[in-house]
């Protein structure tokens, strides 16, 4: 049997049959089971912050597993407490942390926190992606994800992303929270209008509602800051959710809440078996240490600009927007899936978020040499896709 046949006969069909079976990785490169190499500009959907098989991550996980693997949350461990302290410090405000295993779970915890305000109304944005568990799905906008599972829990009002007037009209004294991504990833790396997040803070304060920012994709250095919302001066959200890059590939999610909000939870309100696992926390600490020691925040800004310029250099690309190494590109024609295929044929892992939109979220350790390699291949990839897309 081929690996495709083995997959189709044994794994639930929630993603379709994968395009590749990958065997190993190093830095920003991966190799499939046939030995073909690919430059990874997809990063496991913004997860592989340190790329693949980074020595610091391998050492942290190996060392921790040799010492203490899992302890449950009836006990704690030094990595768990140290990571919580570290995240609170990076957040920059008095806060506490709840650890889980994924972005969806981080958002589930946040949603439950909002219910403890005594209110249940939440305002979310068109184009939002907050996860696929039932609670987080209720705040995810895409109809194809939602429809098979409706009715979904919660009283949710949807507003256009970046529209302050619509947000003003939607938030009332019965609103528990407004949940927003500082940059919408799944929607194609979309930015809100200038001043929107500050306006959201003003509006939520005016009505006693929480401002909850989903930084599952934008957090932990992806945009050149620890948190994307830190680009807005003096912005202090009530809740921030994290996952993806935090563990560099080891599953972990985190819900950070300002102290007053965090203390809405009391023992028994929420829980998780694996969240805060010492191995996952050690991995996250290694990610944070490496981003800091290797100057990756600055690197992300400069290399992101270079990569954006390369992407925009071909006339087949009509718009590029991004922050750090989170870049969206619109094509002149609806051939984004064909670009992904042509990229794969040429040895590059790419991602389409729509018929004419691409998303680039490579490892933060991407190098100038990697960008040079992509720059040399990019025109040919687009030409091959255009040819394939023409009837």
mmCIF file of N, CA and C in Angstrom, residues 89-224:
data_model
loop_
_atom_site.group_PDB
_atom_site.id
_atom_site.type_symbol
_atom_site.label_atom_id
_atom_site.label_comp_id
_atom_site.label_asym_id
_atom_site.label_seq_id
_atom_site.Cartn_x
_atom_site.Cartn_y
_atom_site.Cartn_z
ATOM 1 N N UNK A 89 5.588 38.792 32.221
ATOM 2 C CA UNK A 89 6.584 39.844 32.017
ATOM 3 C C UNK A 89 6.558 40.399 30.604
ATOM 4 N N UNK A 90 6.435 39.528 29.615
ATOM 5 C CA UNK A 90 6.381 39.989 28.230
ATOM 6 C C UNK A 90 5.088 40.744 27.952
ATOM 7 N N UNK A 91 4.000 40.308 28.573
ATOM 8 C CA UNK A 91 2.706 40.989 28.432
ATOM 9 C C UNK A 91 2.807 42.415 28.988
ATOM 10 N N UNK A 92 3.520 42.541 30.093
ATOM 11 C CA UNK A 92 3.822 43.882 30.608
ATOM 12 C C UNK A 92 2.802 44.460 31.554
ATOM 13 N N UNK A 93 1.835 43.658 31.981
ATOM 14 C CA UNK A 93 0.811 44.139 32.907
ATOM 15 C C UNK A 93 0.569 43.060 33.961
ATOM 16 N N UNK A 94 -0.022 43.454 35.062
ATOM 17 C CA UNK A 94 -0.333 42.502 36.116
ATOM 18 C C UNK A 94 -1.331 41.473 35.585
ATOM 19 N N UNK A 95 -0.951 40.206 35.558
ATOM 20 C CA UNK A 95 -1.776 39.203 34.886
ATOM 21 C C UNK A 95 -1.488 37.824 35.450
ATOM 22 N N UNK A 96 -2.310 36.860 35.057
ATOM 23 C CA UNK A 96 -2.077 35.455 35.372
ATOM 24 C C UNK A 96 -2.340 34.627 34.109
ATOM 25 N N UNK A 97 -1.842 33.402 34.092
ATOM 26 C CA UNK A 97 -1.850 32.599 32.870
ATOM 27 C C UNK A 97 -2.555 31.264 33.119
ATOM 28 N N UNK A 98 -3.340 30.823 32.148
ATOM 29 C CA UNK A 98 -3.877 29.452 32.142
ATOM 30 C C UNK A 98 -3.259 28.739 30.941
ATOM 31 N N UNK A 99 -2.668 27.557 31.159
ATOM 32 C CA UNK A 99 -2.044 26.811 30.072
ATOM 33 C C UNK A 99 -2.977 25.715 29.555
ATOM 34 N N UNK A 100 -2.963 25.547 28.232
ATOM 35 C CA UNK A 100 -3.737 24.479 27.590
ATOM 36 C C UNK A 100 -2.860 23.855 26.518
ATOM 37 N N UNK A 101 -3.494 23.270 25.504
ATOM 38 C CA UNK A 101 -2.724 22.521 24.505
ATOM 39 C C UNK A 101 -2.773 23.108 23.102
ATOM 40 N N UNK A 102 -3.612 24.109 22.874
ATOM 41 C CA UNK A 102 -3.809 24.608 21.514
ATOM 42 C C UNK A 102 -4.461 25.985 21.561
ATOM 43 N N UNK A 103 -4.521 26.601 20.380
ATOM 44 C CA UNK A 103 -5.183 27.890 20.295
ATOM 45 C C UNK A 103 -6.670 27.804 20.555
ATOM 46 N N UNK A 104 -7.307 26.755 20.038
ATOM 47 C CA UNK A 104 -8.738 26.576 20.291
ATOM 48 C C UNK A 104 -9.012 26.493 21.787
ATOM 49 N N UNK A 105 -8.199 25.720 22.485
ATOM 50 C CA UNK A 105 -8.400 25.570 23.927
ATOM 51 C C UNK A 105 -8.096 26.864 24.673
ATOM 52 N N UNK A 106 -7.102 27.603 24.209
ATOM 53 C CA UNK A 106 -6.821 28.898 24.833
ATOM 54 C C UNK A 106 -8.035 29.809 24.688
ATOM 55 N N UNK A 107 -8.682 29.740 23.524
ATOM 56 C CA UNK A 107 -9.867 30.564 23.303
ATOM 57 C C UNK A 107 -11.082 30.034 24.067
ATOM 58 N N UNK A 108 -11.173 28.721 24.222
ATOM 59 C CA UNK A 108 -12.263 28.170 25.045
ATOM 60 C C UNK A 108 -12.164 28.693 26.482
ATOM 61 N N UNK A 109 -10.949 28.690 27.009
ATOM 62 C CA UNK A 109 -10.763 29.189 28.374
ATOM 63 C C UNK A 109 -11.160 30.656 28.460
ATOM 64 N N UNK A 110 -10.761 31.421 27.441
ATOM 65 C CA UNK A 110 -11.105 32.851 27.434
ATOM 66 C C UNK A 110 -12.615 33.038 27.358
ATOM 67 N N UNK A 111 -13.277 32.231 26.534
ATOM 68 C CA UNK A 111 -14.733 32.354 26.398
ATOM 69 C C UNK A 111 -15.428 32.047 27.724
ATOM 70 N N UNK A 112 -14.919 31.027 28.424
ATOM 71 C CA UNK A 112 -15.518 30.712 29.722
ATOM 72 C C UNK A 112 -15.282 31.850 30.725
ATOM 73 N N UNK A 113 -14.098 32.458 30.635
ATOM 74 C CA UNK A 113 -13.846 33.625 31.512
ATOM 75 C C UNK A 113 -14.878 34.721 31.274
ATOM 76 N N UNK A 114 -15.195 34.957 29.993
ATOM 77 C CA UNK A 114 -16.149 36.042 29.697
ATOM 78 C C UNK A 114 -17.514 35.750 30.309
ATOM 79 N N UNK A 115 -17.905 34.461 30.373
ATOM 80 C CA UNK A 115 -19.205 34.108 30.955
ATOM 81 C C UNK A 115 -19.264 34.432 32.447
ATOM 82 N N UNK A 116 -18.105 34.408 33.097
ATOM 83 C CA UNK A 116 -18.085 34.666 34.537
ATOM 84 C C UNK A 116 -18.250 36.149 34.873
ATOM 85 N N UNK A 117 -18.328 36.981 33.841
ATOM 86 C CA UNK A 117 -18.661 38.392 34.087
ATOM 87 C C UNK A 117 -20.148 38.539 34.400
ATOM 88 N N UNK A 118 -20.914 37.453 34.157
ATOM 89 C CA UNK A 118 -22.357 37.532 34.333
ATOM 90 C C UNK A 118 -23.067 37.941 33.061
ATOM 91 N N UNK A 119 -22.295 38.151 32.008
ATOM 92 C CA UNK A 119 -22.861 38.486 30.698
ATOM 93 C C UNK A 119 -22.507 37.363 29.714
ATOM 94 N N UNK A 120 -23.273 37.252 28.613
ATOM 95 C CA UNK A 120 -22.989 36.191 27.646
ATOM 96 C C UNK A 120 -22.831 36.695 26.218
ATOM 97 N N UNK A 121 -23.103 37.973 25.976
ATOM 98 C CA UNK A 121 -23.027 38.507 24.610
ATOM 99 C C UNK A 121 -21.566 38.789 24.231
ATOM 100 N N UNK A 122 -21.158 38.288 23.060
ATOM 101 C CA UNK A 122 -19.797 38.514 22.567
ATOM 102 C C UNK A 122 -19.880 39.117 21.171
ATOM 103 N N UNK A 123 -19.007 40.046 20.886
ATOM 104 C CA UNK A 123 -18.912 40.643 19.553
ATOM 105 C C UNK A 123 -17.645 40.106 18.881
ATOM 106 N N UNK A 124 -17.807 39.560 17.672
ATOM 107 C CA UNK A 124 -16.682 39.021 16.897
ATOM 108 C C UNK A 124 -16.717 39.630 15.499
ATOM 109 N N UNK A 125 -15.626 39.424 14.760
ATOM 110 C CA UNK A 125 -15.481 40.107 13.468
ATOM 111 C C UNK A 125 -15.648 39.152 12.294
ATOM 112 N N UNK A 126 -16.240 39.653 11.225
ATOM 113 C CA UNK A 126 -16.264 38.910 9.968
ATOM 114 C C UNK A 126 -14.825 38.556 9.585
ATOM 115 N N UNK A 127 -14.637 37.356 9.072
ATOM 116 C CA UNK A 127 -13.297 36.925 8.664
ATOM 117 C C UNK A 127 -12.489 36.299 9.783
ATOM 118 N N UNK A 128 -13.039 36.302 11.008
ATOM 119 C CA UNK A 128 -12.272 35.825 12.156
ATOM 120 C C UNK A 128 -12.095 34.309 12.130
ATOM 121 N N UNK A 129 -10.958 33.866 12.631
ATOM 122 C CA UNK A 129 -10.753 32.441 12.904
ATOM 123 C C UNK A 129 -10.248 32.321 14.334
ATOM 124 N N UNK A 130 -11.037 31.646 15.181
ATOM 125 C CA UNK A 130 -10.634 31.478 16.578
ATOM 126 C C UNK A 130 -10.568 30.004 16.981
ATOM 127 N N UNK A 131 -10.741 29.083 16.018
ATOM 128 C CA UNK A 131 -10.622 27.671 16.331
ATOM 129 C C UNK A 131 -11.855 26.888 15.931
ATOM 130 N N UNK A 132 -11.802 25.580 16.191
ATOM 131 C CA UNK A 132 -12.857 24.688 15.699
ATOM 132 C C UNK A 132 -13.543 23.875 16.786
ATOM 133 N N UNK A 133 -13.162 24.040 18.058
ATOM 134 C CA UNK A 133 -13.964 23.415 19.103
ATOM 135 C C UNK A 133 -15.281 24.180 19.187
ATOM 136 N N UNK A 134 -16.305 23.615 19.837
ATOM 137 C CA UNK A 134 -17.644 24.193 19.704
ATOM 138 C C UNK A 134 -17.722 25.648 20.189
ATOM 139 N N UNK A 135 -17.047 25.948 21.300
ATOM 140 C CA UNK A 135 -17.083 27.321 21.784
ATOM 141 C C UNK A 135 -16.314 28.257 20.879
ATOM 142 N N UNK A 136 -15.096 27.889 20.548
ATOM 143 C CA UNK A 136 -14.282 28.762 19.695
ATOM 144 C C UNK A 136 -14.870 28.835 18.288
ATOM 145 N N UNK A 137 -15.507 27.758 17.827
ATOM 146 C CA UNK A 137 -16.154 27.773 16.507
ATOM 147 C C UNK A 137 -17.299 28.772 16.465
ATOM 148 N N UNK A 138 -17.945 28.974 17.603
ATOM 149 C CA UNK A 138 -19.050 29.943 17.644
ATOM 150 C C UNK A 138 -18.549 31.361 17.359
ATOM 151 N N UNK A 139 -17.229 31.576 17.468
ATOM 152 C CA UNK A 139 -16.643 32.892 17.215
ATOM 153 C C UNK A 139 -15.848 32.918 15.914
ATOM 154 N N UNK A 140 -15.848 31.796 15.193
ATOM 155 C CA UNK A 140 -15.155 31.697 13.903
ATOM 156 C C UNK A 140 -16.156 31.993 12.793
ATOM 157 N N UNK A 141 -15.767 32.854 11.870
ATOM 158 C CA UNK A 141 -16.756 33.401 10.942
ATOM 159 C C UNK A 141 -17.085 32.498 9.756
ATOM 160 N N UNK A 142 -16.143 31.678 9.315
ATOM 161 C CA UNK A 142 -16.308 30.992 8.035
ATOM 162 C C UNK A 142 -17.507 30.040 8.053
ATOM 163 N N UNK A 143 -18.421 30.273 7.132
ATOM 164 C CA UNK A 143 -19.676 29.521 7.084
ATOM 165 C C UNK A 143 -19.437 28.023 6.895
ATOM 166 N N UNK A 144 -18.455 27.672 6.057
ATOM 167 C CA UNK A 144 -18.194 26.256 5.781
ATOM 168 C C UNK A 144 -17.768 25.513 7.041
ATOM 169 N N UNK A 145 -17.098 26.197 7.961
ATOM 170 C CA UNK A 145 -16.688 25.562 9.212
ATOM 171 C C UNK A 145 -17.860 25.448 10.186
ATOM 172 N N UNK A 146 -18.759 26.431 10.140
ATOM 173 C CA UNK A 146 -19.814 26.552 11.151
ATOM 174 C C UNK A 146 -21.061 25.718 10.822
ATOM 175 N N UNK A 147 -21.469 25.775 9.550
ATOM 176 C CA UNK A 147 -22.791 25.286 9.165
ATOM 177 C C UNK A 147 -23.084 23.837 9.594
ATOM 178 N N UNK A 148 -22.124 22.893 9.433
ATOM 179 C CA UNK A 148 -22.475 21.499 9.789
ATOM 180 C C UNK A 148 -22.748 21.295 11.276
ATOM 181 N N UNK A 149 -22.383 22.263 12.100
ATOM 182 C CA UNK A 149 -22.454 22.062 13.547
ATOM 183 C C UNK A 149 -23.434 23.001 14.248
ATOM 184 N N UNK A 150 -24.145 23.786 13.468
ATOM 185 C CA UNK A 150 -25.107 24.704 14.086
ATOM 186 C C UNK A 150 -26.322 23.939 14.613
ATOM 187 N N UNK A 151 -26.963 24.370 15.696
ATOM 188 C CA UNK A 151 -26.698 25.648 16.365
ATOM 189 C C UNK A 151 -25.468 25.594 17.267
ATOM 190 N N UNK A 152 -24.707 26.668 17.219
ATOM 191 C CA UNK A 152 -23.510 26.803 18.044
ATOM 192 C C UNK A 152 -23.843 27.571 19.315
ATOM 193 N N UNK A 153 -23.047 27.369 20.359
ATOM 194 C CA UNK A 153 -23.350 28.055 21.620
ATOM 195 C C UNK A 153 -23.050 29.551 21.544
ATOM 196 N N UNK A 154 -23.781 30.291 22.341
ATOM 197 C CA UNK A 154 -23.415 31.686 22.520
ATOM 198 C C UNK A 154 -24.269 32.678 21.771
ATOM 199 N N UNK A 155 -24.246 33.882 22.301
ATOM 200 C CA UNK A 155 -24.949 35.027 21.728
ATOM 201 C C UNK A 155 -23.884 35.909 21.101
ATOM 202 N N UNK A 156 -23.725 35.792 19.782
ATOM 203 C CA UNK A 156 -22.616 36.466 19.096
ATOM 204 C C UNK A 156 -23.155 37.470 18.078
ATOM 205 N N UNK A 157 -22.630 38.673 18.101
ATOM 206 C CA UNK A 157 -22.928 39.673 17.070
ATOM 207 C C UNK A 157 -21.687 39.833 16.202
ATOM 208 N N UNK A 158 -21.899 39.788 14.885
ATOM 209 C CA UNK A 158 -20.781 39.891 13.943
ATOM 210 C C UNK A 158 -20.686 41.309 13.393
ATOM 211 N N UNK A 159 -19.458 41.811 13.313
ATOM 212 C CA UNK A 159 -19.240 43.161 12.786
ATOM 213 C C UNK A 159 -18.142 43.106 11.728
ATOM 214 N N UNK A 160 -18.144 44.040 10.776
ATOM 215 C CA UNK A 160 -17.042 44.105 9.806
ATOM 216 C C UNK A 160 -15.730 44.405 10.534
ATOM 217 N N UNK A 161 -14.664 43.688 10.150
ATOM 218 C CA UNK A 161 -13.361 43.866 10.783
ATOM 219 C C UNK A 161 -12.806 45.258 10.457
ATOM 220 N N UNK A 162 -12.423 45.979 11.488
ATOM 221 C CA UNK A 162 -11.794 47.277 11.292
ATOM 222 C C UNK A 162 -12.763 48.438 11.229
ATOM 223 N N UNK A 163 -14.049 48.186 11.408
ATOM 224 C CA UNK A 163 -15.069 49.231 11.297
ATOM 225 C C UNK A 163 -15.471 49.694 12.709
ATOM 226 N N UNK A 164 -14.934 50.825 13.130
ATOM 227 C CA UNK A 164 -15.177 51.309 14.496
ATOM 228 C C UNK A 164 -16.636 51.685 14.720
ATOM 229 N N UNK A 165 -17.266 52.213 13.693
ATOM 230 C CA UNK A 165 -18.675 52.608 13.849
ATOM 231 C C UNK A 165 -19.553 51.377 14.079
ATOM 232 N N UNK A 166 -19.281 50.307 13.331
ATOM 233 C CA UNK A 166 -20.048 49.076 13.513
ATOM 234 C C UNK A 166 -19.810 48.499 14.899
ATOM 235 N N UNK A 167 -18.577 48.606 15.374
ATOM 236 C CA UNK A 167 -18.263 48.088 16.712
ATOM 237 C C UNK A 167 -18.986 48.911 17.775
ATOM 238 N N UNK A 168 -19.000 50.201 17.599
ATOM 239 C CA UNK A 168 -19.707 51.071 18.539
ATOM 240 C C UNK A 168 -21.183 50.695 18.623
ATOM 241 N N UNK A 169 -21.776 50.393 17.470
ATOM 242 C CA UNK A 169 -23.197 50.056 17.442
ATOM 243 C C UNK A 169 -23.479 48.680 18.049
ATOM 244 N N UNK A 170 -22.506 47.783 17.972
ATOM 245 C CA UNK A 170 -22.743 46.399 18.409
ATOM 246 C C UNK A 170 -22.535 46.194 19.902
ATOM 247 N N UNK A 171 -21.653 46.966 20.512
ATOM 248 C CA UNK A 171 -21.310 46.750 21.922
ATOM 249 C C UNK A 171 -22.302 47.495 22.813
ATOM 250 N N UNK A 172 -22.862 46.774 23.778
ATOM 251 C CA UNK A 172 -23.823 47.367 24.706
ATOM 252 C C UNK A 172 -23.396 47.049 26.141
ATOM 253 N N UNK A 173 -24.191 47.502 27.084
ATOM 254 C CA UNK A 173 -23.900 47.215 28.493
ATOM 255 C C UNK A 173 -24.147 45.748 28.843
ATOM 256 N N UNK A 174 -24.688 44.978 27.874
ATOM 257 C CA UNK A 174 -24.868 43.536 28.078
ATOM 258 C C UNK A 174 -23.743 42.721 27.448
ATOM 259 N N UNK A 175 -22.796 43.403 26.835
ATOM 260 C CA UNK A 175 -21.701 42.702 26.140
ATOM 261 C C UNK A 175 -20.645 42.242 27.134
ATOM 262 N N UNK A 176 -20.318 40.954 27.070
ATOM 263 C CA UNK A 176 -19.266 40.416 27.935
ATOM 264 C C UNK A 176 -17.887 40.739 27.384
ATOM 265 N N UNK A 177 -17.716 40.602 26.057
ATOM 266 C CA UNK A 177 -16.386 40.791 25.482
ATOM 267 C C UNK A 177 -16.467 41.080 23.992
ATOM 268 N N UNK A 178 -15.427 41.737 23.519
ATOM 269 C CA UNK A 178 -15.162 41.866 22.090
ATOM 270 C C UNK A 178 -13.903 41.062 21.817
ATOM 271 N N UNK A 179 -13.974 40.128 20.854
ATOM 272 C CA UNK A 179 -12.805 39.316 20.520
ATOM 273 C C UNK A 179 -12.332 39.668 19.120
ATOM 274 N N UNK A 180 -11.037 39.968 19.022
ATOM 275 C CA UNK A 180 -10.459 40.406 17.749
ATOM 276 C C UNK A 180 -9.062 39.825 17.584
ATOM 277 N N UNK A 181 -8.689 39.551 16.339
ATOM 278 C CA UNK A 181 -7.289 39.277 16.019
ATOM 279 C C UNK A 181 -6.634 40.620 15.654
ATOM 280 N N UNK A 182 -5.456 40.922 16.175
ATOM 281 C CA UNK A 182 -4.792 42.173 15.796
ATOM 282 C C UNK A 182 -4.512 42.239 14.294
ATOM 283 N N UNK A 183 -4.235 41.067 13.706
ATOM 284 C CA UNK A 183 -4.139 40.905 12.246
ATOM 285 C C UNK A 183 -4.863 39.595 11.948
ATOM 286 N N UNK A 184 -5.794 39.606 10.992
ATOM 287 C CA UNK A 184 -6.526 38.372 10.695
ATOM 288 C C UNK A 184 -5.691 37.477 9.776
ATOM 289 N N UNK A 185 -5.330 36.284 10.262
ATOM 290 C CA UNK A 185 -4.477 35.389 9.494
ATOM 291 C C UNK A 185 -5.219 34.546 8.485
ATOM 292 N N UNK A 186 -6.194 33.797 8.936
ATOM 293 C CA UNK A 186 -6.953 32.889 8.062
ATOM 294 C C UNK A 186 -7.649 33.667 6.939
ATOM 295 N N UNK A 187 -8.003 34.901 7.217
ATOM 296 C CA UNK A 187 -8.698 35.719 6.211
ATOM 297 C C UNK A 187 -7.751 36.231 5.136
ATOM 298 N N UNK A 188 -6.438 36.011 5.314
ATOM 299 C CA UNK A 188 -5.483 36.432 4.291
ATOM 300 C C UNK A 188 -4.535 37.514 4.747
ATOM 301 N N UNK A 189 -4.234 37.552 6.042
ATOM 302 C CA UNK A 189 -3.350 38.575 6.641
ATOM 303 C C UNK A 189 -3.945 39.964 6.395
ATOM 304 N N UNK A 190 -5.063 40.206 7.028
ATOM 305 C CA UNK A 190 -5.770 41.483 6.896
ATOM 306 C C UNK A 190 -5.521 42.352 8.129
ATOM 307 N N UNK A 191 -5.282 43.628 7.894
ATOM 308 C CA UNK A 191 -5.023 44.583 8.970
ATOM 309 C C UNK A 191 -6.273 45.417 9.225
ATOM 310 N N UNK A 192 -6.527 45.777 10.484
ATOM 311 C CA UNK A 192 -7.639 46.698 10.746
ATOM 312 C C UNK A 192 -7.233 48.121 10.382
ATOM 313 N N UNK A 193 -8.196 49.001 10.347
ATOM 314 C CA UNK A 193 -7.891 50.406 10.084
ATOM 315 C C UNK A 193 -7.059 50.982 11.231
ATOM 316 N N UNK A 194 -6.308 52.033 10.946
ATOM 317 C CA UNK A 194 -5.503 52.681 11.980
ATOM 318 C C UNK A 194 -6.390 53.114 13.147
ATOM 319 N N UNK A 195 -5.917 52.847 14.334
ATOM 320 C CA UNK A 195 -6.644 53.282 15.514
ATOM 321 C C UNK A 195 -7.768 52.357 15.940
ATOM 322 N N UNK A 196 -7.998 51.285 15.176
ATOM 323 C CA UNK A 196 -9.155 50.423 15.462
ATOM 324 C C UNK A 196 -9.031 49.724 16.814
ATOM 325 N N UNK A 197 -7.862 49.166 17.096
ATOM 326 C CA UNK A 197 -7.715 48.444 18.365
ATOM 327 C C UNK A 197 -7.844 49.396 19.556
ATOM 328 N N UNK A 198 -7.295 50.590 19.418
ATOM 329 C CA UNK A 198 -7.447 51.579 20.499
ATOM 330 C C UNK A 198 -8.915 51.960 20.664
ATOM 331 N N UNK A 199 -9.623 52.078 19.554
ATOM 332 C CA UNK A 199 -11.056 52.368 19.623
ATOM 333 C C UNK A 199 -11.818 51.210 20.286
ATOM 334 N N UNK A 200 -11.416 49.988 19.947
ATOM 335 C CA UNK A 200 -12.059 48.824 20.570
ATOM 336 C C UNK A 200 -11.851 48.856 22.081
ATOM 337 N N UNK A 201 -10.657 49.269 22.502
ATOM 338 C CA UNK A 201 -10.391 49.386 23.939
ATOM 339 C C UNK A 201 -11.294 50.449 24.578
ATOM 340 N N UNK A 202 -11.418 51.579 23.904
ATOM 341 C CA UNK A 202 -12.261 52.662 24.435
ATOM 342 C C UNK A 202 -13.717 52.218 24.527
ATOM 343 N N UNK A 203 -14.192 51.573 23.479
ATOM 344 C CA UNK A 203 -15.604 51.179 23.431
ATOM 345 C C UNK A 203 -15.901 50.124 24.499
ATOM 346 N N UNK A 204 -15.017 49.146 24.636
ATOM 347 C CA UNK A 204 -15.264 48.091 25.633
ATOM 348 C C UNK A 204 -15.221 48.665 27.049
ATOM 349 N N UNK A 205 -14.300 49.569 27.299
ATOM 350 C CA UNK A 205 -14.232 50.177 28.643
ATOM 351 C C UNK A 205 -15.517 50.958 28.935
ATOM 352 N N UNK A 206 -16.007 51.653 27.925
ATOM 353 C CA UNK A 206 -17.200 52.479 28.102
ATOM 354 C C UNK A 206 -18.392 51.631 28.533
ATOM 355 N N UNK A 207 -18.420 50.373 28.092
ATOM 356 C CA UNK A 207 -19.564 49.502 28.397
ATOM 357 C C UNK A 207 -19.231 48.417 29.425
ATOM 358 N N UNK A 208 -18.062 48.472 30.001
ATOM 359 C CA UNK A 208 -17.698 47.462 31.001
ATOM 360 C C UNK A 208 -17.493 46.084 30.413
ATOM 361 N N UNK A 209 -17.145 46.033 29.133
ATOM 362 C CA UNK A 209 -16.899 44.750 28.464
ATOM 363 C C UNK A 209 -15.398 44.474 28.410
ATOM 364 N N UNK A 210 -15.063 43.203 28.237
ATOM 365 C CA UNK A 210 -13.657 42.808 28.134
ATOM 366 C C UNK A 210 -13.168 42.954 26.699
ATOM 367 N N UNK A 211 -11.902 43.345 26.533
ATOM 368 C CA UNK A 211 -11.254 43.328 25.220
ATOM 369 C C UNK A 211 -10.331 42.111 25.186
ATOM 370 N N UNK A 212 -10.656 41.193 24.319
ATOM 371 C CA UNK A 212 -9.965 39.908 24.208
ATOM 372 C C UNK A 212 -9.291 39.860 22.838
ATOM 373 N N UNK A 213 -7.972 39.800 22.839
ATOM 374 C CA UNK A 213 -7.215 39.746 21.585
ATOM 375 C C UNK A 213 -6.666 38.345 21.363
ATOM 376 N N UNK A 214 -7.012 37.781 20.233
ATOM 377 C CA UNK A 214 -6.551 36.448 19.850
ATOM 378 C C UNK A 214 -5.221 36.610 19.119
ATOM 379 N N UNK A 215 -4.138 36.289 19.841
ATOM 380 C CA UNK A 215 -2.796 36.376 19.245
ATOM 381 C C UNK A 215 -2.211 34.983 19.027
ATOM 382 N N UNK A 216 -3.107 34.036 18.784
ATOM 383 C CA UNK A 216 -2.657 32.657 18.542
ATOM 384 C C UNK A 216 -1.680 32.618 17.370
ATOM 385 N N UNK A 217 -1.957 33.386 16.333
ATOM 386 C CA UNK A 217 -1.089 33.394 15.160
ATOM 387 C C UNK A 217 -0.089 34.546 15.177
ATOM 388 N N UNK A 218 -0.481 35.691 15.707
ATOM 389 C CA UNK A 218 0.380 36.880 15.640
ATOM 390 C C UNK A 218 1.380 36.960 16.787
ATOM 391 N N UNK A 219 1.195 36.128 17.817
ATOM 392 C CA UNK A 219 2.017 36.265 19.013
ATOM 393 C C UNK A 219 3.397 35.644 18.905
ATOM 394 N N UNK A 220 4.201 35.880 19.914
ATOM 395 C CA UNK A 220 5.528 35.270 20.110
ATOM 396 C C UNK A 220 6.463 35.541 18.927
ATOM 397 N N UNK A 221 6.543 36.838 18.583
ATOM 398 C CA UNK A 221 7.581 37.282 17.662
ATOM 399 C C UNK A 221 7.227 37.262 16.199
ATOM 400 N N UNK A 222 6.094 36.718 15.833
ATOM 401 C CA UNK A 222 5.749 36.566 14.419
ATOM 402 C C UNK A 222 5.805 37.906 13.666
ATOM 403 N N UNK A 223 5.385 38.988 14.317
ATOM 404 C CA UNK A 223 5.326 40.284 13.634
ATOM 405 C C UNK A 223 6.523 41.182 13.975
ATOM 406 N N UNK A 224 7.474 40.640 14.725
ATOM 407 C CA UNK A 224 8.616 41.454 15.127
ATOM 408 C C UNK A 224 8.460 42.044 16.508
#
